[in-house]
């Protein structure tokens, strides 16, 4: 059985439109998740280690104030288009659209005020919560009224996140959750002792602004071959990598399949990521630099967390040979990701 509770988390500042932010607590016998109505943010996720001790394994803040200031999308649902769009530009049916540039020369995670920075309308379910919002035509430069539902449900050690959307005009869409994990417990110094594996035969090389070059490269014989578990610290050293911030290409079938695994041998905590999405962005917190203080006023240094963001391939809207990024009126965008937490 999953227990669902709601409580007030805080009040949005007036310059952000005011409004009450609620926190929804989903609790099973093995996992407790806290989700905010602001940005559908996973603010905490507690799981047991081998010793039976519970730890919060996602980065974030103790108070609403942390989330209303600038932060790197901790725990949030990002959209209308997650990841990067080159030069913030795309064309649909011959019409050019220009988005806000918030990541060097590119548009990232929905623009200046994406889905992560707005209040969603919640509805409690027997084993979770469903958030809804209407993204109006022209919001952040995107075409069409877009209705979006994000549903979190918890069953035992499995947290399912379902994304649905319908549009009034053809629009690009790519939704994901941007939780930062450290299975040793949030606030631990690094993730070097984690073991990671990703079920991908190919990945997307990127240019110096993190936009895919268009090549779909085989992982075989490279530092991107994560098909067998690697110890992260040793692996980064061996291949002289500064970290990962890359899309790994998954089989393009709309069925649930295993995409990635992460394990922290010292505590026995492990997670699996299953999804219907065609890609997974593996990010090792390269841009964390210790300047942000999170829960318990602990600084979050570089490589102190990892993200496994299930999504479409970055800049797919501008790369015809990448999976389709467009949603049309009368169609429904519908993807699910399952995060399975256990101790091994």
CSV table of C-alpha atoms in Angstrom, one decimal:
chain,number,residue,atom,x,y,z
A,1,UNK,CA,0.0,0.0,0.0
A,2,UNK,CA,1.1,3.5,-0.8
A,3,UNK,CA,0.3,6.3,1.6
A,4,UNK,CA,-0.3,9.8,0.1
A,5,UNK,CA,-0.2,13.0,2.1
A,6,UNK,CA,-0.2,16.6,1.2
A,7,UNK,CA,1.0,19.7,3.0
A,8,UNK,CA,1.8,23.4,2.4
A,9,UNK,CA,5.4,23.9,1.4
A,10,UNK,CA,5.4,27.7,1.0
A,11,UNK,CA,4.2,30.7,-0.8
A,12,UNK,CA,5.6,31.8,-4.2
A,13,UNK,CA,7.0,35.4,-4.2
A,14,UNK,CA,4.6,38.0,-5.6
A,15,UNK,CA,7.0,38.8,-8.5
A,16,UNK,CA,6.6,35.1,-9.5
A,17,UNK,CA,2.8,35.4,-9.4
A,18,UNK,CA,2.3,34.3,-5.8
A,19,UNK,CA,0.4,31.1,-5.2
A,20,UNK,CA,0.7,28.3,-2.7
A,21,UNK,CA,3.2,25.5,-3.3
A,22,UNK,CA,2.2,22.1,-1.9
A,23,UNK,CA,4.3,19.1,-1.1
A,24,UNK,CA,3.0,15.6,-1.8
A,25,UNK,CA,4.4,12.7,0.2
A,26,UNK,CA,4.2,9.3,-1.3
A,27,UNK,CA,5.3,6.5,1.1
A,28,UNK,CA,5.6,2.8,0.5
A,29,UNK,CA,7.2,0.2,2.8
A,30,UNK,CA,10.6,0.8,1.1
A,31,UNK,CA,10.6,4.3,-0.4
A,32,UNK,CA,9.4,7.8,0.5
A,33,UNK,CA,9.1,10.5,-2.2
A,34,UNK,CA,8.3,14.2,-1.7
A,35,UNK,CA,7.1,16.1,-4.8
A,36,UNK,CA,6.3,19.8,-5.1
A,37,UNK,CA,3.5,21.4,-7.2
A,38,UNK,CA,6.2,23.8,-8.3
A,39,UNK,CA,7.8,22.3,-11.4
A,40,UNK,CA,6.6,18.8,-10.4
A,41,UNK,CA,9.9,18.8,-8.4
A,42,UNK,CA,11.1,15.6,-6.7
A,43,UNK,CA,12.4,17.4,-3.5
A,44,UNK,CA,13.4,14.2,-1.6
A,45,UNK,CA,13.6,10.5,-2.1
A,46,UNK,CA,14.4,8.3,0.9
A,47,UNK,CA,15.4,4.7,0.5
A,48,UNK,CA,17.0,2.1,2.8
A,49,UNK,CA,20.6,0.8,2.6
A,50,UNK,CA,21.8,-2.7,3.3
A,51,UNK,CA,21.9,-1.8,7.0
A,52,UNK,CA,18.3,-0.7,7.0
A,53,UNK,CA,19.3,3.0,7.4
A,54,UNK,CA,17.2,5.4,5.3
A,55,UNK,CA,18.9,8.2,3.3
A,56,UNK,CA,17.6,10.9,1.0
A,57,UNK,CA,19.3,10.2,-2.3
A,58,UNK,CA,18.3,13.3,-4.3
A,59,UNK,CA,19.9,16.8,-4.3
A,60,UNK,CA,17.7,19.8,-3.5
A,61,UNK,CA,16.7,22.4,-0.9
A,62,UNK,CA,15.0,22.4,2.5
A,63,UNK,CA,12.8,25.4,1.8
A,64,UNK,CA,10.9,26.9,-1.2
A,65,UNK,CA,13.3,29.8,-1.3
A,66,UNK,CA,16.1,27.5,-2.6
A,67,UNK,CA,13.9,26.4,-5.5
A,68,UNK,CA,12.8,30.0,-6.4
A,69,UNK,CA,16.4,31.1,-6.8
A,70,UNK,CA,18.6,30.1,-9.7
A,71,UNK,CA,19.5,26.4,-9.5
A,72,UNK,CA,20.4,23.6,-12.0
A,73,UNK,CA,16.9,22.2,-12.4
A,74,UNK,CA,17.1,20.0,-9.2
A,75,UNK,CA,14.4,17.3,-9.3
A,76,UNK,CA,12.2,19.3,-11.8
A,77,UNK,CA,10.2,18.3,-14.9
A,78,UNK,CA,11.7,20.3,-17.7
A,79,UNK,CA,10.0,21.4,-20.9
A,80,UNK,CA,8.4,22.2,-23.3
A,81,UNK,CA,11.6,20.8,-24.8
A,82,UNK,CA,14.2,19.2,-22.5
A,83,UNK,CA,17.8,19.5,-23.3
A,84,UNK,CA,19.3,21.8,-26.0
A,85,UNK,CA,18.0,23.3,-29.2
A,86,UNK,CA,20.8,24.6,-31.4
A,87,UNK,CA,20.7,28.5,-31.6
A,88,UNK,CA,17.2,28.3,-30.0
A,89,UNK,CA,15.9,27.9,-33.5
A,90,UNK,CA,13.6,25.5,-35.4
A,91,UNK,CA,11.1,25.5,-38.2
A,92,UNK,CA,7.7,23.9,-38.4
A,93,UNK,CA,5.8,23.8,-41.8
A,94,UNK,CA,8.2,26.4,-43.2
A,95,UNK,CA,7.6,28.8,-40.2
A,96,UNK,CA,10.7,29.8,-38.2
A,97,UNK,CA,10.6,30.0,-34.4
A,98,UNK,CA,13.2,31.7,-32.2
A,99,UNK,CA,13.5,30.8,-28.6
A,100,UNK,CA,15.2,32.5,-25.6
A,101,UNK,CA,18.9,31.6,-25.4
A,102,UNK,CA,19.8,30.5,-21.9
A,103,UNK,CA,22.7,28.2,-22.5
A,104,UNK,CA,25.5,30.0,-24.4
A,105,UNK,CA,24.2,30.1,-28.0
A,106,UNK,CA,21.5,27.6,-27.4
A,107,UNK,CA,18.1,27.2,-25.7
A,108,UNK,CA,18.0,24.7,-22.8
A,109,UNK,CA,15.2,23.0,-20.9
A,110,UNK,CA,12.3,25.1,-22.1
A,111,UNK,CA,13.9,28.6,-21.9
A,112,UNK,CA,13.8,31.5,-19.5
A,113,UNK,CA,10.7,30.2,-17.6
A,114,UNK,CA,10.2,26.6,-18.4
A,115,UNK,CA,8.0,24.0,-16.9
A,116,UNK,CA,10.3,23.8,-13.9
A,117,UNK,CA,9.5,27.3,-12.7
A,118,UNK,CA,5.7,27.3,-12.8
A,119,UNK,CA,2.9,26.0,-10.5
A,120,UNK,CA,1.0,22.9,-11.6
A,121,UNK,CA,-2.5,21.9,-10.5
A,122,UNK,CA,-2.4,18.7,-8.5
A,123,UNK,CA,-4.9,15.9,-8.1
A,124,UNK,CA,-4.3,13.2,-5.6
A,125,UNK,CA,-4.6,9.6,-6.7
A,126,UNK,CA,-4.8,6.4,-4.5
A,127,UNK,CA,-1.1,5.7,-5.0
A,128,UNK,CA,0.3,9.0,-6.2
A,129,UNK,CA,-0.4,12.5,-7.7
A,130,UNK,CA,-1.2,13.9,-11.1
A,131,UNK,CA,-0.1,17.4,-12.0
A,132,UNK,CA,-1.7,19.4,-14.9
A,133,UNK,CA,-1.0,22.6,-16.6
A,134,UNK,CA,-1.9,24.4,-19.8
A,135,UNK,CA,1.2,25.9,-21.6
A,136,UNK,CA,-0.4,28.7,-23.7
A,137,UNK,CA,0.3,29.3,-27.4
A,138,UNK,CA,3.5,31.3,-27.7
A,139,UNK,CA,4.8,30.5,-24.1
A,140,UNK,CA,8.6,30.8,-24.3
A,141,UNK,CA,8.2,31.1,-28.1
A,142,UNK,CA,6.6,27.7,-28.7
A,143,UNK,CA,3.5,27.2,-30.9
A,144,UNK,CA,0.2,25.8,-29.7
A,145,UNK,CA,-1.8,25.5,-26.5
A,146,UNK,CA,-0.2,22.5,-24.9
A,147,UNK,CA,-2.1,20.5,-22.2
A,148,UNK,CA,0.3,18.5,-20.1
A,149,UNK,CA,-0.2,15.9,-17.4
A,150,UNK,CA,2.6,14.5,-15.3
A,151,UNK,CA,1.7,11.6,-13.0
A,152,UNK,CA,3.8,10.1,-10.3
A,153,UNK,CA,2.8,6.8,-8.8
A,154,UNK,CA,4.6,4.7,-6.2
A,155,UNK,CA,4.3,1.0,-5.8
A,156,UNK,CA,6.8,-0.7,-3.4
A,157,UNK,CA,10.3,0.3,-4.6
A,158,UNK,CA,9.0,1.5,-8.1
A,159,UNK,CA,8.3,5.2,-8.9
A,160,UNK,CA,6.6,5.6,-12.2
A,161,UNK,CA,6.5,9.0,-14.0
A,162,UNK,CA,4.1,9.3,-16.9
A,163,UNK,CA,4.1,12.3,-19.2
A,164,UNK,CA,1.1,13.0,-21.5
A,165,UNK,CA,0.4,16.0,-23.7
A,166,UNK,CA,-2.0,17.3,-26.4
A,167,UNK,CA,-1.6,20.3,-28.6
A,168,UNK,CA,-3.7,22.7,-30.7
A,169,UNK,CA,-0.8,23.3,-33.2
A,170,UNK,CA,2.2,21.3,-34.3
A,171,UNK,CA,4.9,21.8,-31.6
A,172,UNK,CA,8.1,20.2,-30.6
A,173,UNK,CA,7.9,18.4,-27.2
A,174,UNK,CA,10.4,16.5,-25.1
A,175,UNK,CA,9.7,16.0,-21.4
A,176,UNK,CA,11.9,14.6,-18.6
A,177,UNK,CA,12.6,14.7,-14.9
A,178,UNK,CA,16.0,16.3,-13.9
A,179,UNK,CA,16.6,14.6,-10.5
A,180,UNK,CA,20.2,14.5,-9.3
A,181,UNK,CA,21.0,11.3,-7.5
A,182,UNK,CA,23.7,10.2,-5.1
A,183,UNK,CA,23.0,6.8,-3.7
A,184,UNK,CA,25.4,7.3,-0.8
A,185,UNK,CA,23.0,10.0,0.3
A,186,UNK,CA,22.6,13.6,-0.9
A,187,UNK,CA,25.5,15.8,0.4
A,188,UNK,CA,28.1,13.0,-0.1
A,189,UNK,CA,31.2,14.4,-1.7
A,190,UNK,CA,31.2,12.6,-5.0
A,191,UNK,CA,29.8,9.7,-7.1
A,192,UNK,CA,33.2,8.0,-7.9
A,193,UNK,CA,32.4,4.8,-6.0
A,194,UNK,CA,29.1,4.3,-7.9
A,195,UNK,CA,28.8,1.6,-10.5
A,196,UNK,CA,26.9,2.6,-13.7
A,197,UNK,CA,25.7,0.7,-16.7
A,198,UNK,CA,23.7,2.0,-19.7
A,199,UNK,CA,22.0,-0.4,-22.2
A,200,UNK,CA,23.1,1.5,-25.3
A,201,UNK,CA,25.2,0.5,-28.3
A,202,UNK,CA,25.5,4.1,-29.5
A,203,UNK,CA,25.7,7.6,-28.3
A,204,UNK,CA,25.7,11.2,-29.7
A,205,UNK,CA,29.0,13.0,-29.9
A,206,UNK,CA,28.6,16.8,-29.3
A,207,UNK,CA,30.3,20.0,-30.3
A,208,UNK,CA,31.8,22.4,-27.7
A,209,UNK,CA,28.3,23.9,-26.9
A,210,UNK,CA,26.9,20.4,-26.2
A,211,UNK,CA,24.8,20.2,-29.4
A,212,UNK,CA,25.0,16.8,-31.1
A,213,UNK,CA,27.1,16.9,-34.3
A,214,UNK,CA,24.5,14.6,-36.0
A,215,UNK,CA,26.7,11.5,-35.9
A,216,UNK,CA,25.4,8.4,-34.2
A,217,UNK,CA,28.6,6.8,-32.9
A,218,UNK,CA,29.1,3.2,-31.7
A,219,UNK,CA,30.2,3.0,-28.0
A,220,UNK,CA,32.3,-0.1,-28.8
A,221,UNK,CA,36.0,0.5,-27.8
A,222,UNK,CA,35.3,4.0,-26.3
A,223,UNK,CA,34.8,5.5,-22.9
A,224,UNK,CA,31.1,5.6,-23.7
A,225,UNK,CA,30.8,1.8,-23.6
A,226,UNK,CA,28.8,1.4,-20.4
A,227,UNK,CA,27.1,-1.8,-21.4
A,228,UNK,CA,28.9,-3.6,-18.5
A,229,UNK,CA,29.0,-1.8,-15.1
A,230,UNK,CA,31.9,0.5,-14.6
A,231,UNK,CA,33.2,2.1,-11.4
A,232,UNK,CA,32.7,5.8,-12.3
A,233,UNK,CA,35.8,7.4,-10.7
A,234,UNK,CA,38.2,4.9,-12.2
A,235,UNK,CA,36.4,5.0,-15.6
A,236,UNK,CA,36.6,8.8,-15.9
A,237,UNK,CA,40.3,8.6,-15.0
A,238,UNK,CA,41.1,5.7,-17.4
A,239,UNK,CA,39.5,7.6,-20.4
A,240,UNK,CA,40.6,11.1,-19.3
A,241,UNK,CA,36.9,12.2,-19.2
A,242,UNK,CA,35.8,15.4,-17.4
A,243,UNK,CA,32.4,13.7,-16.9
A,244,UNK,CA,29.4,12.8,-19.0
A,245,UNK,CA,26.8,15.1,-20.4
A,246,UNK,CA,25.7,12.9,-23.4
A,247,UNK,CA,22.7,11.2,-24.9
A,248,UNK,CA,22.8,7.5,-25.1
A,249,UNK,CA,20.7,6.0,-27.9
A,250,UNK,CA,18.2,3.4,-26.8
A,251,UNK,CA,16.2,0.9,-29.0
A,252,UNK,CA,13.3,2.8,-30.6
A,253,UNK,CA,10.4,0.7,-29.5
A,254,UNK,CA,7.5,2.1,-27.5
A,255,UNK,CA,7.6,-0.7,-24.9
A,256,UNK,CA,9.1,-0.6,-21.4
A,257,UNK,CA,12.7,-1.6,-21.4
A,258,UNK,CA,15.7,-1.4,-19.1
A,259,UNK,CA,17.8,1.7,-19.9
A,260,UNK,CA,20.3,2.1,-17.1
A,261,UNK,CA,21.5,0.8,-13.7
A,262,UNK,CA,23.3,2.6,-10.8
A,263,UNK,CA,24.6,0.9,-7.7
A,264,UNK,CA,26.5,2.1,-4.6
A,265,UNK,CA,28.3,-1.0,-3.4
A,266,UNK,CA,29.2,0.4,0.1
A,267,UNK,CA,25.5,0.9,1.1
A,268,UNK,CA,24.0,-1.7,-1.3
A,269,UNK,CA,21.6,1.0,-2.7
A,270,UNK,CA,20.7,0.5,-6.3
A,271,UNK,CA,18.4,1.9,-8.9
A,272,UNK,CA,17.2,0.8,-12.3
A,273,UNK,CA,15.8,3.1,-15.0
A,274,UNK,CA,13.2,1.7,-17.4
A,275,UNK,CA,11.6,3.8,-20.1
A,276,UNK,CA,9.6,4.0,-23.3
A,277,UNK,CA,11.8,6.9,-24.5
A,278,UNK,CA,14.4,6.7,-27.3
A,279,UNK,CA,17.3,8.2,-25.3
A,280,UNK,CA,18.8,8.8,-21.9
A,281,UNK,CA,21.0,11.8,-21.1
A,282,UNK,CA,23.7,10.7,-18.6
A,283,UNK,CA,25.0,13.7,-16.7
A,284,UNK,CA,27.6,13.6,-13.9
A,285,UNK,CA,27.0,17.0,-12.3
A,286,UNK,CA,30.0,18.6,-14.1
A,287,UNK,CA,28.7,22.1,-13.6
A,288,UNK,CA,28.2,21.8,-9.8
A,289,UNK,CA,31.0,23.8,-8.3
A,290,UNK,CA,30.3,23.9,-4.5
A,291,UNK,CA,28.7,27.4,-4.7
A,292,UNK,CA,25.2,26.0,-4.1
A,293,UNK,CA,24.3,25.0,-0.7
A,294,UNK,CA,21.5,22.4,-0.5
A,295,UNK,CA,19.7,20.5,2.2
A,296,UNK,CA,21.3,20.9,5.6
A,297,UNK,CA,23.4,23.8,4.2
A,298,UNK,CA,25.7,21.3,2.5
A,299,UNK,CA,27.7,22.5,-0.5
A,300,UNK,CA,27.2,20.4,-3.7
A,301,UNK,CA,30.6,20.1,-5.4
A,302,UNK,CA,31.4,18.9,-9.0
A,303,UNK,CA,30.5,15.2,-9.6
A,304,UNK,CA,28.5,15.0,-6.3
A,305,UNK,CA,25.5,13.6,-8.2
A,306,UNK,CA,24.4,12.0,-11.5
A,307,UNK,CA,21.3,12.4,-13.6
A,308,UNK,CA,19.8,9.7,-15.9
A,309,UNK,CA,17.3,11.8,-17.9
A,310,UNK,CA,15.1,9.7,-20.2
A,311,UNK,CA,14.1,11.7,-23.2
A,312,UNK,CA,14.2,12.3,-27.0
A,313,UNK,CA,17.6,13.0,-28.5
A,314,UNK,CA,18.9,16.6,-28.0
A,315,UNK,CA,18.2,19.0,-30.9
A,316,UNK,CA,16.0,16.3,-32.6
A,317,UNK,CA,13.8,19.1,-34.0
A,318,UNK,CA,16.8,20.2,-36.2
A,319,UNK,CA,18.0,16.7,-37.2
A,320,UNK,CA,15.7,14.9,-39.5
A,321,UNK,CA,17.4,11.5,-39.0
A,322,UNK,CA,16.9,11.7,-35.2
A,323,UNK,CA,13.6,10.4,-33.7
A,324,UNK,CA,10.5,12.5,-34.3
A,325,UNK,CA,10.2,15.5,-31.9
A,326,UNK,CA,6.9,16.9,-33.2
A,327,UNK,CA,3.4,16.5,-31.6
A,328,UNK,CA,0.5,17.2,-33.9
A,329,UNK,CA,-3.1,18.2,-33.1
A,330,UNK,CA,-5.2,15.0,-32.5
A,331,UNK,CA,-2.2,13.0,-31.4
A,332,UNK,CA,-1.1,12.4,-27.8
A,333,UNK,CA,2.5,12.5,-26.5
A,334,UNK,CA,2.7,9.6,-23.9
A,335,UNK,CA,5.8,8.3,-22.3
A,336,UNK,CA,6.6,6.6,-19.0
A,337,UNK,CA,9.8,6.2,-17.0
A,338,UNK,CA,10.1,3.8,-14.1
A,339,UNK,CA,12.7,4.3,-11.4
A,340,UNK,CA,13.1,1.0,-9.4
A,341,UNK,CA,14.9,1.3,-6.1
A,342,UNK,CA,16.3,-1.6,-4.2
A,343,UNK,CA,19.2,-2.8,-2.0
A,344,UNK,CA,21.6,-5.4,-3.5
